[in-house]
Amino acid sequence: MFNKKSLTLAGVVSATLLLTGCSKLNKENYDKLSMGMSLKEVEQVIGSHDECSSTLGTQSCIWGNDKAKYIKVSFVADAAVAFSSDKL
């Protein structure tokens, strides 16, 4: 009835949908972020960051991809001071 190729494809599609559905990069979690949160507190809400950079005493981190769905948070002295997002 089902061949091995179609079962493998169905498994890959199912796994992709499960991973996508479990993303912490959503509007609900973005709304939980607040000024003054530390990087550790932000990561408790939206998971580990994908990239961070530091310049002149500030740190800017991104979760996701700035060409797709993302959340960016800027920190000064490990306190969140600015937030932005796209495609949540």
XYZ file of N, CA and C in Angstrom:
264
model
N 0.826 -1.191 0.000
C 0.000 0.000 0.000
C 0.872 1.258 0.000
N 1.796 1.393 0.967
C 2.730 2.516 1.005
C 4.125 1.978 0.750
N 4.879 2.695 -0.077
C 6.256 2.266 -0.293
C 7.177 2.990 0.684
N 8.404 2.516 0.759
C 9.371 3.057 1.713
C 9.627 4.549 1.488
N 9.686 4.971 0.230
C 9.950 6.377 -0.097
C 8.831 7.292 0.412
N 7.576 6.890 0.230
C 6.464 7.737 0.676
C 6.390 7.786 2.203
N 6.739 6.688 2.882
C 6.744 6.701 4.347
C 7.859 7.602 4.881
N 9.018 7.581 4.229
C 10.125 8.446 4.627
C 9.747 9.908 4.435
N 9.154 10.234 3.312
C 8.720 11.603 3.042
C 7.687 12.053 4.067
N 6.757 11.192 4.394
C 5.735 11.528 5.395
C 6.382 11.793 6.752
N 7.403 11.018 7.097
C 8.111 11.216 8.361
C 8.834 12.545 8.403
N 9.484 12.900 7.306
C 10.208 14.170 7.235
C 9.237 15.349 7.343
N 8.137 15.279 6.635
C 7.124 16.345 6.686
C 6.568 16.480 8.102
N 6.254 15.366 8.741
C 5.710 15.393 10.104
C 6.709 16.000 11.078
N 7.972 15.601 10.980
C 8.995 16.141 11.873
C 9.163 17.643 11.666
N 9.149 18.092 10.421
C 9.275 19.518 10.120
C 8.116 20.305 10.717
N 6.916 19.794 10.579
C 5.742 20.479 11.138
C 5.812 20.529 12.659
N 6.260 19.467 13.288
C 6.381 19.461 14.744
C 7.408 20.483 15.212
N 8.557 20.546 14.552
C 9.589 21.499 14.943
C 9.146 22.926 14.713
N 8.477 23.183 13.622
C 7.988 24.531 13.326
C 6.939 24.956 14.340
N 6.061 24.053 14.708
C 4.996 24.356 15.655
C 5.505 24.627 17.058
N 6.701 24.143 17.380
C 7.262 24.293 18.715
C 8.157 25.518 18.852
N 8.254 26.319 17.829
C 9.126 27.478 17.865
C 8.714 28.442 18.968
N 9.706 28.931 19.689
C 9.451 29.930 20.721
C 9.438 31.335 20.137
N 9.716 31.452 18.841
C 9.704 32.760 18.180
C 8.290 33.063 17.713
N 7.491 33.580 18.644
C 6.109 33.919 18.322
C 5.713 35.197 19.059
N 4.612 35.771 18.651
C 4.130 37.043 19.214
C 3.869 36.927 20.712
N 3.320 35.800 21.132
C 3.009 35.597 22.555
C 4.279 35.701 23.409
N 5.352 35.036 22.993
C 6.596 35.100 23.762
C 7.282 36.451 23.619
N 7.195 37.072 22.443
C 7.760 38.413 22.261
C 7.122 39.392 23.247
N 5.823 39.262 23.451
C 5.110 40.153 24.365
C 5.494 39.931 25.830
N 6.131 38.810 26.147
C 6.582 38.523 27.519
C 7.903 39.224 27.841
N 8.607 39.691 26.819
C 9.896 40.351 27.046
C 9.668 41.755 27.591
N 10.555 42.177 28.500
C 10.397 43.517 29.067
C 11.763 44.155 29.309
N 11.749 45.475 29.381
C 12.963 46.250 29.646
C 13.602 45.772 30.941
N 14.920 45.704 30.928
C 15.655 45.342 32.135
C 15.930 43.856 32.284
N 15.300 43.016 31.463
C 15.562 41.582 31.555
C 17.012 41.304 31.173
N 17.621 40.330 31.829
C 18.975 39.920 31.476
C 18.915 38.976 30.271
N 20.077 38.732 29.667
C 20.139 37.790 28.540
C 19.619 36.426 28.990
N 19.993 35.998 30.172
C 19.541 34.695 30.689
C 18.016 34.656 30.817
N 17.420 35.737 31.301
C 15.955 35.788 31.438
C 15.275 35.758 30.068
N 15.834 36.476 29.096
C 15.273 36.465 27.742
C 15.354 35.049 27.170
N 16.500 34.383 27.378
C 16.664 33.024 26.870
C 15.693 32.045 27.530
N 15.285 32.297 28.752
C 14.286 31.445 29.398
C 12.941 31.549 28.692
N 12.669 32.691 28.072
C 11.403 32.905 27.371
C 11.469 32.404 25.928
N 12.543 32.753 25.196
C 12.566 32.441 23.756
C 13.688 31.490 23.338
N 14.413 30.924 24.291
C 15.444 29.952 23.961
C 16.795 30.601 23.705
N 17.750 29.780 23.298
C 19.116 30.249 23.056
C 19.184 31.126 21.808
N 19.985 32.170 21.897
C 20.149 33.081 20.759
C 20.916 32.394 19.634
N 20.733 32.892 18.426
C 21.441 32.359 17.268
C 22.742 33.115 17.006
N 22.777 34.388 17.399
C 23.971 35.204 17.156
C 23.947 36.417 18.068
N 25.115 36.805 18.569
C 25.251 38.034 19.354
C 26.485 38.785 18.886
N 26.435 40.107 18.994
C 27.595 40.940 18.698
C 27.676 42.042 19.747
N 28.891 42.488 20.018
C 29.104 43.539 21.023
C 29.793 44.731 20.399
N 29.334 45.930 20.781
C 29.925 47.175 20.305
C 29.777 48.240 21.381
N 30.882 48.854 21.753
C 30.870 49.987 22.689
C 30.002 49.749 23.925
N 30.157 48.621 24.564
C 29.443 48.338 25.803
C 28.012 47.868 25.638
N 27.574 47.682 24.409
C 26.237 47.143 24.182
C 26.358 45.768 23.524
N 25.368 44.953 23.746
C 25.314 43.634 23.122
C 23.977 43.509 22.403
N 24.021 43.054 21.170
C 22.817 42.868 20.378
C 22.735 41.400 19.983
N 21.606 40.758 20.306
C 21.430 39.336 20.016
C 20.203 39.137 19.137
N 20.279 38.105 18.305
C 19.163 37.774 17.424
C 18.788 36.313 17.607
N 17.512 36.084 17.629
C 16.931 34.746 17.649
C 16.230 34.589 16.311
N 16.584 33.572 15.559
C 16.017 33.389 14.230
C 16.973 33.934 13.187
N 16.415 34.507 12.132
C 17.194 34.970 10.994
C 16.641 36.306 10.541
N 17.492 37.323 10.442
C 16.989 38.662 10.091
C 16.457 38.760 8.662
N 16.570 37.691 7.870
C 15.965 37.659 6.544
C 14.625 36.914 6.573
N 14.271 36.390 7.739
C 13.012 35.649 7.912
C 12.393 36.057 9.250
N 11.873 35.103 9.976
C 11.265 35.361 11.285
C 12.375 35.553 12.322
N 12.287 36.643 13.102
C 13.325 36.883 14.103
C 12.841 37.766 15.245
N 13.615 37.720 16.328
C 13.499 38.656 17.443
C 14.909 39.157 17.720
N 15.072 40.477 17.837
C 16.353 41.085 18.192
C 16.189 41.798 19.523
N 17.188 41.652 20.384
C 17.183 42.336 21.669
C 18.551 42.968 21.869
N 18.553 44.226 22.294
C 19.799 44.929 22.613
C 19.906 45.064 24.126
N 21.128 44.860 24.626
C 21.396 44.901 26.061
C 22.482 45.921 26.365
N 22.347 46.616 27.487
C 23.388 47.466 28.037
C 23.570 47.001 29.478
N 24.809 46.637 29.836
C 25.104 46.109 31.173
C 24.187 44.937 31.512
N 23.983 44.035 30.563
C 23.143 42.836 30.687
C 21.696 43.151 31.067
N 21.206 44.295 30.620
C 19.799 44.650 30.817
C 19.211 45.012 29.450
N 18.103 44.386 29.092
C 17.454 44.644 27.802
C 16.985 46.093 27.734
N 17.320 46.754 26.613
C 16.936 48.155 26.442
C 16.154 48.410 25.156
N 16.183 47.450 24.211
C 15.456 47.636 22.947
C 15.086 46.275 22.372
N 13.909 46.240 21.733
C 13.400 45.012 21.132
C 12.897 45.304 19.736
N 13.042 44.316 18.842
C 12.405 44.402 17.539
C 12.122 42.981 17.062
N 11.192 42.874 16.122
C 10.835 41.546 15.600
C 10.262 41.709 14.191
N 10.174 40.580 13.499
C 9.563 40.573 12.183
C 9.004 39.186 11.894
N 7.862 39.153 11.227
C 7.206 37.942 10.741
C 6.845 36.942 11.847
N 6.492 37.435 13.021
C 6.101 36.532 14.109
C 4.690 36.033 13.934
